Coordinates of N, CA, C and O in Angstrom, one line a residue:
S1 N -124.1 49.7 15.7 CA -122.9 49.5 15.0 C -123.2 49.0 13.6 O -124.1 48.3 13.4
T2 N -122.3 49.5 12.7 CA -122.5 49.1 11.3 C -121.3 48.3 10.8 O -120.2 48.7 11.0
I3 N -121.6 47.1 10.2 CA -120.5 46.3 9.6 C -120.6 46.5 8.1 O -121.7 46.3 7.5
R4 N -119.5 46.8 7.5 CA -119.4 47.1 6.1 C -118.4 46.1 5.4 O -117.4 45.8 6.0
W5 N -118.8 45.7 4.2 CA -117.8 44.8 3.5 C -118.0 44.9 2.0 O -119.0 45.5 1.5
N6 N -117.1 44.3 1.3 CA -117.1 44.3 -0.2 C -116.4 43.1 -0.7 O -115.5 42.6 0.1
G7 N -116.7 42.6 -1.9 CA -115.9 41.5 -2.4 C -116.3 40.1 -2.1 O -115.5 39.2 -2.2
M8 N -117.5 39.9 -1.6 CA -118.0 38.6 -1.3 C -118.8 38.1 -2.5 O -119.3 38.9 -3.3
P9 N -119.0 36.7 -2.7 CA -119.8 36.2 -3.8 C -121.3 36.5 -3.7 O -121.8 36.9 -2.6
N10 N -122.0 36.5 -4.8 CA -123.4 36.8 -4.8 C -124.2 35.5 -4.4 O -124.7 34.8 -5.2
E11 N -124.2 35.3 -3.1 CA -124.8 34.1 -2.5 C -125.4 34.6 -1.1 O -125.1 35.6 -0.6
T12 N -126.3 33.7 -0.6 CA -126.8 33.9 0.7 C -125.6 33.7 1.7 O -124.7 33.0 1.3
G13 N -125.7 34.2 2.9 CA -124.6 33.9 3.8 C -125.1 34.3 5.3 O -126.2 34.6 5.5
T14 N -124.1 34.2 6.2 CA -124.4 34.5 7.6 C -123.4 35.5 8.1 O -122.3 35.5 7.6
L15 N -123.8 36.2 9.0 CA -122.9 37.1 9.8 C -123.0 36.7 11.2 O -124.1 36.6 11.8
E16 N -121.8 36.4 11.8 CA -121.7 36.1 13.2 C -120.9 37.1 13.9 O -119.8 37.5 13.4
M17 N -121.3 37.6 15.1 CA -120.5 38.4 15.9 C -119.9 37.6 17.0 O -120.7 36.9 17.7
I18 N -118.6 37.6 17.1 CA -117.9 36.7 18.1 C -117.2 37.5 19.1 O -116.3 38.4 18.7
A19 N -117.4 37.3 20.4 CA -116.8 38.0 21.5 C -115.3 37.4 21.6 O -115.0 36.4 21.1
M20 N -114.5 38.2 22.3 CA -113.1 37.8 22.4 C -112.9 36.4 23.1 O -111.9 35.7 22.9
D21 N -113.9 36.0 23.9 CA -113.8 34.7 24.6 C -114.3 33.6 23.7 O -114.4 32.4 24.1
G22 N -114.7 33.9 22.4 CA -115.1 32.8 21.5 C -116.6 32.6 21.4 O -117.0 31.8 20.5
R23 N -117.4 33.2 22.2 CA -118.8 33.1 22.2 C -119.4 33.8 21.0 O -119.0 34.9 20.7
I24 N -120.3 33.1 20.3 CA -121.1 33.8 19.2 C -122.2 34.5 19.9 O -123.1 33.9 20.5
V25 N -122.2 35.9 19.8 CA -123.2 36.7 20.6 C -124.3 37.2 19.7 O -125.3 37.8 20.2
Y26 N -124.1 37.1 18.4 CA -125.1 37.6 17.5 C -125.0 36.8 16.1 O -123.9 36.6 15.7
T27 N -126.1 36.5 15.5 CA -126.0 35.8 14.2 C -127.2 36.2 13.4 O -128.3 36.4 13.9
T28 N -127.0 36.4 12.1 CA -128.1 36.7 11.2 C -127.8 36.2 9.8 O -126.7 36.0 9.5
T29 N -128.9 35.9 9.1 CA -128.8 35.4 7.7 C -128.9 36.7 6.8 O -129.7 37.5 7.0
I30 N -128.0 36.7 5.7 CA -128.0 37.8 4.8 C -128.4 37.2 3.4 O -127.8 36.2 3.0
A31 N -129.4 37.8 2.7 CA -129.8 37.3 1.4 C -128.8 37.3 0.3 O -128.7 36.4 -0.4
S32 N -128.0 38.4 0.3 CA -126.9 38.4 -0.7 C -125.7 39.2 -0.1 O -125.9 40.3 0.4
L33 N -124.6 38.6 -0.3 CA -123.3 39.2 0.3 C -122.6 40.0 -0.7 O -121.7 40.7 -0.4
A34 N -123.0 40.0 -2.0 CA -122.3 40.6 -3.1 C -122.3 42.1 -3.0 O -123.2 42.8 -2.5
G35 N -121.2 42.8 -3.6 CA -121.2 44.2 -3.7 C -120.8 44.9 -2.4 O -120.3 44.2 -1.5
A36 N -120.9 46.2 -2.4 CA -120.6 47.0 -1.2 C -121.8 46.9 -0.4 O -122.9 47.5 -0.7
R37 N -121.7 46.2 0.7 CA -122.9 46.0 1.6 C -122.6 46.4 3.0 O -121.5 46.5 3.4
S38 N -123.7 46.5 3.8 CA -123.6 46.8 5.2 C -124.7 46.2 5.9 O -125.8 46.0 5.4
V39 N -124.5 46.0 7.2 CA -125.6 45.5 8.1 C -125.5 46.4 9.4 O -124.4 46.6 9.9
Q40 N -126.7 46.8 9.9 CA -126.7 47.6 11.1 C -127.1 46.6 12.2 O -128.1 45.8 12.1
I41 N -126.3 46.7 13.3 CA -126.6 45.9 14.5 C -127.0 46.8 15.6 O -126.2 47.8 15.9
A42 N -128.1 46.6 16.3 CA -128.6 47.5 17.3 C -127.5 47.5 18.5 O -127.0 46.4 18.8
S43 N -127.3 48.7 19.0 CA -126.4 48.8 20.1 C -126.7 47.9 21.3 O -125.8 47.5 22.0
S44 N -127.9 47.7 21.5 CA -128.3 46.8 22.6 C -127.9 45.3 22.5 O -127.9 44.6 23.4
E45 N -127.6 45.0 21.2 CA -127.2 43.6 20.9 C -125.8 43.3 21.4 O -125.5 42.1 21.7
L46 N -124.9 44.3 21.5 CA -123.5 44.1 21.9 C -123.1 45.0 23.0 O -123.4 46.2 23.0
G47 N -122.5 44.4 24.0 CA -121.9 45.3 25.1 C -120.6 45.8 24.6 O -120.1 45.6 23.5
A48 N -120.0 46.7 25.5 CA -118.7 47.2 25.2 C -117.6 46.1 25.1 O -117.7 45.1 25.8
G49 N -116.7 46.2 24.1 CA -115.7 45.2 23.9 C -115.2 45.1 22.5 O -115.5 46.0 21.7
V50 N -114.4 44.1 22.3 CA -113.8 43.9 20.9 C -114.5 42.6 20.4 O -114.6 41.6 21.1
Y51 N -114.9 42.7 19.1 CA -115.6 41.6 18.5 C -115.0 41.3 17.1 O -114.4 42.2 16.5
T52 N -115.2 40.1 16.7 CA -114.9 39.7 15.3 C -116.2 39.4 14.6 O -117.0 38.7 15.1
A53 N -116.4 40.1 13.5 CA -117.5 39.9 12.6 C -117.1 38.9 11.6 O -116.1 39.1 10.9
R54 N -117.7 37.7 11.5 CA -117.4 36.7 10.5 C -118.5 36.5 9.5 O -119.6 36.2 9.9
L55 N -118.2 36.9 8.3 CA -119.1 36.7 7.2 C -118.8 35.4 6.5 O -117.6 35.1 6.2
R56 N -119.8 34.5 6.2 CA -119.6 33.3 5.5 C -120.6 33.0 4.5 O -121.8 33.1 4.8
S57 N -120.2 32.8 3.2 CA -121.1 32.6 2.1 C -121.6 31.1 2.2 O -121.0 30.3 2.8
A58 N -122.6 30.8 1.4 CA -123.1 29.4 1.3 C -122.1 28.5 0.8 O -122.1 27.3 1.2
S59 N -121.2 28.9 -0.1 CA -120.1 28.1 -0.6 C -118.9 28.0 0.3 O -117.9 27.3 -0.1
G60 N -118.9 28.7 1.4 CA -117.8 28.6 2.3 C -116.8 29.7 2.3 O -115.8 29.7 3.1
V61 N -116.9 30.7 1.4 CA -116.0 31.9 1.4 C -116.3 32.7 2.6 O -117.4 32.9 3.0
S62 N -115.2 33.1 3.3 CA -115.4 33.8 4.5 C -114.5 35.1 4.6 O -113.5 35.1 3.9
K63 N -114.9 36.0 5.4 CA -114.2 37.2 5.6 C -114.4 37.6 7.1 O -115.5 37.4 7.6
T64 N -113.3 38.1 7.8 CA -113.5 38.6 9.1 C -113.1 40.0 9.2 O -112.3 40.5 8.5
I65 N -113.8 40.7 10.1 CA -113.7 42.2 10.3 C -113.6 42.4 11.8 O -114.5 41.8 12.6
Q66 N -112.7 43.1 12.3 CA -112.6 43.4 13.8 C -113.5 44.7 14.1 O -113.5 45.6 13.3
L67 N -114.1 44.7 15.2 CA -115.0 45.7 15.6 C -114.7 46.0 17.1 O -114.7 45.1 17.9
V68 N -114.5 47.3 17.4 CA -114.4 47.7 18.8 C -115.6 48.6 19.1 O -115.9 49.5 18.4
K69 N -116.3 48.2 20.1 CA -117.5 48.9 20.5 C -117.3 49.5 21.9 O -116.8 48.9 22.8

């Protein structure tokens, strides 16, 4: 699965994948969130279902993206 985003500050940040029951099932640190970016998540990391990808910068700016796998 590929998560794509744009419009975040030029800061380090985190990406969390959250299952519909609220569990954080995947997390990673991203060196720079700025610009048109993407992150590839191995299919084995996520089972079938609906997830929320939450991007959060070091200064607290956040963005959420829905993902159906």
